[in-house]
CSV table of C-alpha atoms in Angstrom, one decimal:
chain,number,residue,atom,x,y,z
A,1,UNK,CA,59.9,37.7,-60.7
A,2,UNK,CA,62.6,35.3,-60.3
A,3,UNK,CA,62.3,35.6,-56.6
A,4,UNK,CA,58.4,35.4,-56.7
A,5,UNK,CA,58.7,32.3,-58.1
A,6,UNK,CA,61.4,30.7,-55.6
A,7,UNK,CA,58.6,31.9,-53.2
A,8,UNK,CA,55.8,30.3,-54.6
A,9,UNK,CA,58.0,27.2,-55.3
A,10,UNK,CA,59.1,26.6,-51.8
A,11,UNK,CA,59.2,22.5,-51.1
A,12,UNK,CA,56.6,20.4,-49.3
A,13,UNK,CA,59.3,19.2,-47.1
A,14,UNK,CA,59.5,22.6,-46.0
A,15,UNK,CA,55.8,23.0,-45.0
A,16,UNK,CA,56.2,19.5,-43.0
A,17,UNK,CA,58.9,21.7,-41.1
A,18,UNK,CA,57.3,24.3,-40.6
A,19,UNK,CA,54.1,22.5,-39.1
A,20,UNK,CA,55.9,20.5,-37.2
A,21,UNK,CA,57.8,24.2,-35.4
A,22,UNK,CA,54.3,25.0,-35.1
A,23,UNK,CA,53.2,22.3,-32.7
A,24,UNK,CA,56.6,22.4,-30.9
A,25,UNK,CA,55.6,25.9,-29.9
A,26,UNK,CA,52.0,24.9,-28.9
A,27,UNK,CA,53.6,21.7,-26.8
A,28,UNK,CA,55.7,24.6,-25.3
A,29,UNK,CA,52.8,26.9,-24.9
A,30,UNK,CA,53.7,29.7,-26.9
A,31,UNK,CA,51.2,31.0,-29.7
A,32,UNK,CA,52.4,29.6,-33.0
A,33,UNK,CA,52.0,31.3,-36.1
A,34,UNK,CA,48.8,29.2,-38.3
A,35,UNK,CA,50.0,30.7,-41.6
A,36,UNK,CA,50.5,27.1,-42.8
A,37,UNK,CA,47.2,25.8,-42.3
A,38,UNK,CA,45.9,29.1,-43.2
A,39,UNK,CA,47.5,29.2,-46.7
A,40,UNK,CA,46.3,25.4,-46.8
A,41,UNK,CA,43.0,26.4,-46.7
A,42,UNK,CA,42.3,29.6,-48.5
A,43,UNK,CA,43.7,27.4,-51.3
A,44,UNK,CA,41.9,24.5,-51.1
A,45,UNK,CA,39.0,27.1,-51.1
A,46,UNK,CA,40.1,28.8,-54.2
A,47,UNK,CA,40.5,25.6,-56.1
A,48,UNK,CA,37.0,24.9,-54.7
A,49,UNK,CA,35.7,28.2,-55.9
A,50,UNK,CA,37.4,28.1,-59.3
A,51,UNK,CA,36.3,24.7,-60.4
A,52,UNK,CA,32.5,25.0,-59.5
A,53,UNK,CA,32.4,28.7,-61.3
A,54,UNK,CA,34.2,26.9,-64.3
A,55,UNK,CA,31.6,24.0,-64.9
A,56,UNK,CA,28.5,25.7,-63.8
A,57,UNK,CA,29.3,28.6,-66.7
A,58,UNK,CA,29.4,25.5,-69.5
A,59,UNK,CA,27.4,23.0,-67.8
A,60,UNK,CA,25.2,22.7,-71.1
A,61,UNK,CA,28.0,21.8,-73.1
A,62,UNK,CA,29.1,19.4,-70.5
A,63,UNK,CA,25.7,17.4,-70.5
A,64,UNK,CA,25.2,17.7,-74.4
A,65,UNK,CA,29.1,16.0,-74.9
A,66,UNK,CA,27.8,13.1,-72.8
A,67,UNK,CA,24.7,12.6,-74.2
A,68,UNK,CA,26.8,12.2,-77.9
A,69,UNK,CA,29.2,10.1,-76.3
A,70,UNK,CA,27.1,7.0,-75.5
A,71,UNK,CA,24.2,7.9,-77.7
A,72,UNK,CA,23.2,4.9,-79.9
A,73,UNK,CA,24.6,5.4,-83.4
A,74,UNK,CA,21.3,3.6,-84.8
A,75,UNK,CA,18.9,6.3,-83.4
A,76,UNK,CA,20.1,9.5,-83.7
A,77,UNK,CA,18.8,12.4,-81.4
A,78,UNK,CA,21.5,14.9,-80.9
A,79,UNK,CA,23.0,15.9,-84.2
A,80,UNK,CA,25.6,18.6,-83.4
A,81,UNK,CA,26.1,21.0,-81.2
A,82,UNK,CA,23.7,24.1,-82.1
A,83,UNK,CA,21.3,21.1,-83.1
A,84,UNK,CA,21.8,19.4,-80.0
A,85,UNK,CA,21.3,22.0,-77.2
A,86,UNK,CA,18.0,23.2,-78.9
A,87,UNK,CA,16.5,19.8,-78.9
A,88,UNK,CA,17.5,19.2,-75.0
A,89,UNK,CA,15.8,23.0,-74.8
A,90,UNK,CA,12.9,21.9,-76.5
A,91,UNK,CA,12.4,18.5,-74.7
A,92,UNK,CA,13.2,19.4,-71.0
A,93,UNK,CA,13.6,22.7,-71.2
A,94,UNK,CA,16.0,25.2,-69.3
A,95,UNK,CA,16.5,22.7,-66.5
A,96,UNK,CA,17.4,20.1,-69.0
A,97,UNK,CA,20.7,22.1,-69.6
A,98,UNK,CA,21.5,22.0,-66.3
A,99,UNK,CA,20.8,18.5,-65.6
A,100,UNK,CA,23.8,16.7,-63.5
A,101,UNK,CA,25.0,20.0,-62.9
A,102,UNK,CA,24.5,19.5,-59.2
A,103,UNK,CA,26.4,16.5,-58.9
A,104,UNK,CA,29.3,18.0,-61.1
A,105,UNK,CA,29.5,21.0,-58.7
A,106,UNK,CA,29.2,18.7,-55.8
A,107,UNK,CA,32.3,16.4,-57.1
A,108,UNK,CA,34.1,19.4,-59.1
A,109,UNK,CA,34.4,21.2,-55.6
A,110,UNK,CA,36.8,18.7,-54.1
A,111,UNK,CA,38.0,17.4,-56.9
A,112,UNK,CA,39.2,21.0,-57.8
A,113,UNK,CA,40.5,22.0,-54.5
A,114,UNK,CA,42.4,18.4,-54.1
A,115,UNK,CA,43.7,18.9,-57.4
A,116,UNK,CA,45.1,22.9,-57.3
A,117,UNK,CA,46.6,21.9,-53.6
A,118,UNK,CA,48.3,18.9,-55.1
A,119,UNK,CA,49.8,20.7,-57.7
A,120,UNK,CA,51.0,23.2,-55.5
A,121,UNK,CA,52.6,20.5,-53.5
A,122,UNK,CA,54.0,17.7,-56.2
A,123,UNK,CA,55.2,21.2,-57.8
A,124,UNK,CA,57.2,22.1,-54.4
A,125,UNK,CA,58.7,19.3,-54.0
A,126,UNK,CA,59.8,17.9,-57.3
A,127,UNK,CA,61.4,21.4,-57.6
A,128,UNK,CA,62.9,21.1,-54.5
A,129,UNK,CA,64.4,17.8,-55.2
A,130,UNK,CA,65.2,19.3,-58.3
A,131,UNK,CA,67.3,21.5,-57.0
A,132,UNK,CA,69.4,19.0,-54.9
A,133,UNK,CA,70.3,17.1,-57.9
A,134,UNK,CA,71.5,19.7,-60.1
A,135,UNK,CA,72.8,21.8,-56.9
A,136,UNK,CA,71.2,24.8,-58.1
A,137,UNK,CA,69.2,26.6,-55.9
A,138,UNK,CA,67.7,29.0,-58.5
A,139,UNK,CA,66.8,26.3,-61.2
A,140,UNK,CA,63.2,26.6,-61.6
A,141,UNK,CA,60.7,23.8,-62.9
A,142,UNK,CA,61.4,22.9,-66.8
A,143,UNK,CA,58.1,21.9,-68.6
A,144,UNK,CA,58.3,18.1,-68.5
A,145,UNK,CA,58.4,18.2,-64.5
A,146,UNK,CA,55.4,20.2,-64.7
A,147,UNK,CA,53.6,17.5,-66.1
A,148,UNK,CA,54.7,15.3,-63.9
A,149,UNK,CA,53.6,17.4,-60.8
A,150,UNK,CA,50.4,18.1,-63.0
A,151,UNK,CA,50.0,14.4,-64.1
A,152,UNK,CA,50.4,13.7,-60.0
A,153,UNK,CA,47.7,16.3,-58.9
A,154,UNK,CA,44.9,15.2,-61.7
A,155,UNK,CA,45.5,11.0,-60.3
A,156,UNK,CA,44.9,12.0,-56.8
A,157,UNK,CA,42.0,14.0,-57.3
A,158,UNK,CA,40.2,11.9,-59.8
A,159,UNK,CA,40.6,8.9,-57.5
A,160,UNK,CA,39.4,10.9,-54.4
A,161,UNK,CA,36.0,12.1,-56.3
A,162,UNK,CA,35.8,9.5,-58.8
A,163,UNK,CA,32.6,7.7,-56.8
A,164,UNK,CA,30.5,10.8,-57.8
A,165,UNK,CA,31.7,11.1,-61.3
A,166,UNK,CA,30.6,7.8,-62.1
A,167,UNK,CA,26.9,9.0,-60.7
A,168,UNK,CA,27.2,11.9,-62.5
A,169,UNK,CA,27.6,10.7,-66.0
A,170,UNK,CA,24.6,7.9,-65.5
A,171,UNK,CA,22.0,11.3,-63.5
A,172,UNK,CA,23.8,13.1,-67.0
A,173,UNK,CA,22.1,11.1,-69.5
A,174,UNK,CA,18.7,10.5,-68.0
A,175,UNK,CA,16.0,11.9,-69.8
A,176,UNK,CA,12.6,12.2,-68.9
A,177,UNK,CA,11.3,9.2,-71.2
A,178,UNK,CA,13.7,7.3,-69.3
A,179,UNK,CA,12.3,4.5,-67.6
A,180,UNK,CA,14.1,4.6,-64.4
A,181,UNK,CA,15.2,8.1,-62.7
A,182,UNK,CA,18.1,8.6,-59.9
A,183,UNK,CA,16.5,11.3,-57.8
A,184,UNK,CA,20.3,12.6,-57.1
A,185,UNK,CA,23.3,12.1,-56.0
A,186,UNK,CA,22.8,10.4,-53.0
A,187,UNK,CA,20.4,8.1,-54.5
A,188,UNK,CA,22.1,7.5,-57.8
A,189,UNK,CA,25.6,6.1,-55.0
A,190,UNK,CA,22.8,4.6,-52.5
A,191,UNK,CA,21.1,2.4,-55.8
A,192,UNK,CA,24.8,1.6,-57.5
A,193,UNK,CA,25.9,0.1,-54.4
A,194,UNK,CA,22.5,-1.9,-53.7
A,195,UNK,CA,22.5,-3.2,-56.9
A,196,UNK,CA,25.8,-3.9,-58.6
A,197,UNK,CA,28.3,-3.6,-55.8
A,198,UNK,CA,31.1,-1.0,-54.7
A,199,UNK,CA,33.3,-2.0,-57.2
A,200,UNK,CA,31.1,-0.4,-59.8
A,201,UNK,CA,31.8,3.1,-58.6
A,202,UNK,CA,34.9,3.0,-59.9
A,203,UNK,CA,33.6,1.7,-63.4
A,204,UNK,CA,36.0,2.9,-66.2
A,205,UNK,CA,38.6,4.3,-63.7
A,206,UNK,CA,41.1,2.8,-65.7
A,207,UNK,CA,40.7,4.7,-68.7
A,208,UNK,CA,40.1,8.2,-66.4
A,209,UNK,CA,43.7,7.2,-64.5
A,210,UNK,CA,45.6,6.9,-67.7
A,211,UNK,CA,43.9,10.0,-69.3
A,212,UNK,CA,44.4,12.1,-66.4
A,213,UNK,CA,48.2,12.0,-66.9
A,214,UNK,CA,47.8,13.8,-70.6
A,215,UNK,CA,44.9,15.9,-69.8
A,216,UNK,CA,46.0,17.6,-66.2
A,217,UNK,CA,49.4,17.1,-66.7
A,218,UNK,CA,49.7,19.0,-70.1
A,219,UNK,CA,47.3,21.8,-69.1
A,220,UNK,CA,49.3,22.6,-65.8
A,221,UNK,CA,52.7,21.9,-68.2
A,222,UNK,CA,51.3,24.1,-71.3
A,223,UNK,CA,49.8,26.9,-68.7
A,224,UNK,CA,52.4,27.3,-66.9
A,225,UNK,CA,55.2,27.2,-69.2
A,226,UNK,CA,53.2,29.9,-71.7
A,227,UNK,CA,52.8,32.3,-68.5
A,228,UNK,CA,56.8,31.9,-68.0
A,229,UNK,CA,57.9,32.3,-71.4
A,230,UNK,CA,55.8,35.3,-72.1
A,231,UNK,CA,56.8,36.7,-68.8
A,232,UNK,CA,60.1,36.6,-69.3
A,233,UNK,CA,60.4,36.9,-73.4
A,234,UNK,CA,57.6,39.7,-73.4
A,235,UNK,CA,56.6,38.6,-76.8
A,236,UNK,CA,53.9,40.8,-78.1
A,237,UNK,CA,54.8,43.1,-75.3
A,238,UNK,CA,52.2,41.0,-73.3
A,239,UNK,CA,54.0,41.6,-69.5
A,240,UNK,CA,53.8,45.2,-67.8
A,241,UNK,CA,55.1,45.3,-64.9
A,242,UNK,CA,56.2,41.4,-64.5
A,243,UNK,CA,52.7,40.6,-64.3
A,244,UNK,CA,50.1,39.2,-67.4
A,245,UNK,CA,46.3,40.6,-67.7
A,246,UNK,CA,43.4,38.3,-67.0
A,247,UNK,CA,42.9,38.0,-71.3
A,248,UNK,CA,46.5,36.6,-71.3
A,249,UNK,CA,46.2,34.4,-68.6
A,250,UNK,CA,42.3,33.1,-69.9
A,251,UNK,CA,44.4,32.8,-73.6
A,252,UNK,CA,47.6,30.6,-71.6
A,253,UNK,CA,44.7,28.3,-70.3
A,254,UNK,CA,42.4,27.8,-73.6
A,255,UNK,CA,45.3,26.6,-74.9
A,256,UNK,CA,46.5,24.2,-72.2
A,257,UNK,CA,42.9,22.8,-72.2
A,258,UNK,CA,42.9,22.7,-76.0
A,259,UNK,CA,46.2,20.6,-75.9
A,260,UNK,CA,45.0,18.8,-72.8
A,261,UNK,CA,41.7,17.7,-74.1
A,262,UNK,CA,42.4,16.8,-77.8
A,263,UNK,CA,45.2,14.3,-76.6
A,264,UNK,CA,42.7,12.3,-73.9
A,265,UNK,CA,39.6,12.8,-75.3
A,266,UNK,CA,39.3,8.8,-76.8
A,267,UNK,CA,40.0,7.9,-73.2
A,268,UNK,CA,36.7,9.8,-71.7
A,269,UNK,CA,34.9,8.2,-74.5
A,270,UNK,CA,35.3,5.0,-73.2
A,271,UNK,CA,35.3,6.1,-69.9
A,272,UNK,CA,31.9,7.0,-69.8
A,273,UNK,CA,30.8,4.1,-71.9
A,274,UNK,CA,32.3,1.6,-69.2
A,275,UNK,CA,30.0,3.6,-66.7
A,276,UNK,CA,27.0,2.6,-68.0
A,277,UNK,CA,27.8,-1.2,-68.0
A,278,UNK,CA,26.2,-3.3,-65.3
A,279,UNK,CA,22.9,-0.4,-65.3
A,280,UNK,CA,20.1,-2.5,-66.2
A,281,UNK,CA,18.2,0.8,-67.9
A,282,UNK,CA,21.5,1.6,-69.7
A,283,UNK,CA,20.5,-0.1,-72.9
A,284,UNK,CA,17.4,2.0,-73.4
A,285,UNK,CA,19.0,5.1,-72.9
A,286,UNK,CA,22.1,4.4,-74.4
A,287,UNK,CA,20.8,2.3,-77.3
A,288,UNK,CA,17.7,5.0,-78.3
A,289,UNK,CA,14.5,4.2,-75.8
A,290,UNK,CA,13.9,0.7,-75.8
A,291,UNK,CA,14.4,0.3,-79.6
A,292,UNK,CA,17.0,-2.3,-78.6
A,293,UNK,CA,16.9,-4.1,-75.2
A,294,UNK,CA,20.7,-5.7,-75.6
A,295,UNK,CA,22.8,-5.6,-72.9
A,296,UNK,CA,25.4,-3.3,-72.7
A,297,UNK,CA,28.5,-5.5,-71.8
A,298,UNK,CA,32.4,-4.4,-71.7
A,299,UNK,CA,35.0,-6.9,-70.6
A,300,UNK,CA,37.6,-3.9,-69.8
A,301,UNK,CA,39.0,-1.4,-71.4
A,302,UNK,CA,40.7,-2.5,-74.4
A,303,UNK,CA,37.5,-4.8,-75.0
A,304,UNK,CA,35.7,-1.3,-74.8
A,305,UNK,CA,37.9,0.0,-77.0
A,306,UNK,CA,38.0,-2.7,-79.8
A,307,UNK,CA,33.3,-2.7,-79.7
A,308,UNK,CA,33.7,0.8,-80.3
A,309,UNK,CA,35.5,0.9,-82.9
A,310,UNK,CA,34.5,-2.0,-84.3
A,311,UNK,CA,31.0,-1.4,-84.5
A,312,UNK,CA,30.9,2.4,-85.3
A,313,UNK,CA,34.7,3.2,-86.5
A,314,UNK,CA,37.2,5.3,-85.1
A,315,UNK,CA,35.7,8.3,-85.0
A,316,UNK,CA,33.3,6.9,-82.6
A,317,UNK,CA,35.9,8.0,-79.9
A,318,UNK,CA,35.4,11.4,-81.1
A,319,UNK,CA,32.2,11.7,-80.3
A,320,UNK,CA,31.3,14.9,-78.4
A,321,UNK,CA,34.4,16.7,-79.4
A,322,UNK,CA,32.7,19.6,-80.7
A,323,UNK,CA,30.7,20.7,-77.7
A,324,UNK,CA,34.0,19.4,-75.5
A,325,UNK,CA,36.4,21.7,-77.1
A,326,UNK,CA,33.8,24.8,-77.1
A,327,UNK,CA,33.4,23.6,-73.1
A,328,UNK,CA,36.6,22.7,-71.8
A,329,UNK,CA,38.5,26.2,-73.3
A,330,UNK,CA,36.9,28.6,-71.3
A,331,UNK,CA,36.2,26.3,-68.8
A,332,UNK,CA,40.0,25.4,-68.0
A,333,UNK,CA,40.6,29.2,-68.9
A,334,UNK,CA,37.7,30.2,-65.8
A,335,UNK,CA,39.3,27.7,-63.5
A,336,UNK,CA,42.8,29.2,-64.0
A,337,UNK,CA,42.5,32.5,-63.6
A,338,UNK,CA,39.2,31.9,-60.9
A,339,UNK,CA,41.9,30.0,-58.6
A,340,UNK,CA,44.6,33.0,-58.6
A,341,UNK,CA,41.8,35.8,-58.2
A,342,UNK,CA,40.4,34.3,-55.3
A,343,UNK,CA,44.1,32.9,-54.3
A,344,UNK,CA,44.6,37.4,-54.5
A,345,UNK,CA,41.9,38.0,-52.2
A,346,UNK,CA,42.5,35.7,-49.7
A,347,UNK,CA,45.7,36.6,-49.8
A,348,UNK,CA,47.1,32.7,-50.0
A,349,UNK,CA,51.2,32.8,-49.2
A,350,UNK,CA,53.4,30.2,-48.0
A,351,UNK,CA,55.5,31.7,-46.0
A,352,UNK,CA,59.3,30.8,-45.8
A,353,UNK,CA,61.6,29.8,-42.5
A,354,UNK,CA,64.6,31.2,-42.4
């Protein structure tokens, strides 16, 4: 297993090498071996695959959590989570469920794919720096560099998709009493940049940025660590064979994503708040239809912080949490164990240059 590991842990500076062999053999016409950019690919598809399978099986969940997270506290429509998902069933029916889920596939795709790849790659080279400093070639990634390499992966892809996030959470808590529909995701960016600017696509980035580096970074950190520790403590007698079931592995990542997301969750609060500023319909879906036409104004983050808390107490940045933690559990858990099935069949390897 140890070996595996090395294997799978191989350094980005190595990949650099190795592509760069690869196009010194085409300048030299001989037929290079593509199992670089080959093992590139079938994992950014896997990550794709694995993310838009995870969100698509919870996508009710997902819109119901941000519905409770800017609802007005003054006019109360979603009361819980049973309570909640029947009233959305009963108001827009099945397609209400399901609403934003198109734009949360079409961002969670990348996003996914950027953010397993990156992983893969902060994790190779952190541990192959790693390995320099201490000298020891066998020394394998210790939990707090996992974060780091997680914390590193979650930045890069957040920031790459965040655009479409940002559309996603204002398409998310349109209703059909609203009084001004994006059509989609295309619109929703098209309108946003007509109307308030490009710099309001990256509305509450701030807040996502910091979060990221508790939420990604502790579920890679937590997942991986759990997998290694039962691997090589077989407690319960959960290995056979060096290898975990796919109930182990789904159990490793509900509990990275119930670490993850209890730790960050304030920040998505606010996050998603700070998207709706600068909407000029915001206030009557955000503040109950219409009853209350004030503008919804933060100054930044901590000013986002201090309204919230101020004017509906500190559990206001709990809002949602419910529905969040039934969500992001099997969602995280899908995502995992999603990414190394399809990483199986598509038989993703890095090879290794003598």
């Amino acid at each position: 297993m140890a070996s595996e590991d090395v294997k799978r842990s191989e350094s980005a500076v190595t990949t650099i090498v190795n592509l760069a062999e690869e196009a010194k053999l085409a300048r030299e016409g001989v037929k290079a071996p593509s199992y670089a950019v080959l093992s590139i690919c079938k994992s950014l598809v896997a990550g794709g695959v694995a993310g838009g399978v995870s969100r698509t099986a919870v996508a009710p969940l997902e819109r119901l959590k941000i519905l409770l997270q800017v609802q007005n506290p003054h006019s109360i429509k979603y009361n819980g989570t049973v309570q909640g998902l029947k009233y959305i069933w009963r108001t827009e029916g099945f397609r209400g469920l399901f609403k934003g889920n198109g734009t949360n596939c079409a961002r969670i795709v990348p996003n996914s794919a950027v953010k397993f790849f990156s992983y893969e790659q902060a994790s190779k080279g952190i541990l192959y720096l790693y390995q320099q400093q201490t000298g020891n070639e066998d020394a394998e990634l210790t939990p707090l560099l996992r974060l780091g390499a997680g914390a590193c992966a979650g930045i890069i892809a957040m920031s790459a998709t965040y655009p479409m996030d940002m559309v996603r959470g204002r398409i998310t808590v349109q209703t059909e009493k609203s009084p001004y529909q994006y059509r989609g995701m295309f619109h929703a960016l098209s309108t946003v940049l007509r109307e308030e600017g490009p710099r309001a696509l990256y509305k509450g980035w701030l807040p996502s940025v910091i979060g990221v580096i508790p939420y990604v970074g502790l579920n890679f950190a937590v997942y991986e660590s759990l997998k290694d520790w039962l691997l090589k403590s077989n407690s319960f007698g959960l290995a056979e064979n060096s290898e975990l079931s796919v109930m182990t592995k789904l159990a490793c990542g509900a509990a990275a994503g119930t670490v993850g997301q209890t730790v960050a969750y304030p920040l998505d609060v606010i996050r998603r708040r700070m998207q709706m500023v600068g909407w000029k319909e915001a206030a009557s879906i955000v503040r109950g239809d219409g009853r209350s036409r004030a503008a919804l104004e933060y100054s930044g983050m901590v000013d986002a912080f201090r309204k919230t808390v101020r004017h509906e107490g500190f559990g206001a940045l709990y809002k949602g949490l419910v529905p969040n933690s039934v969500k992001v559990v099997p969602s995280i858990a899908i995502a995992f164990v999603t990414y190394e099935i399809v990483k199986d069949i598509l038989g993703v390897e890095i090879r290794i240059s003598d």
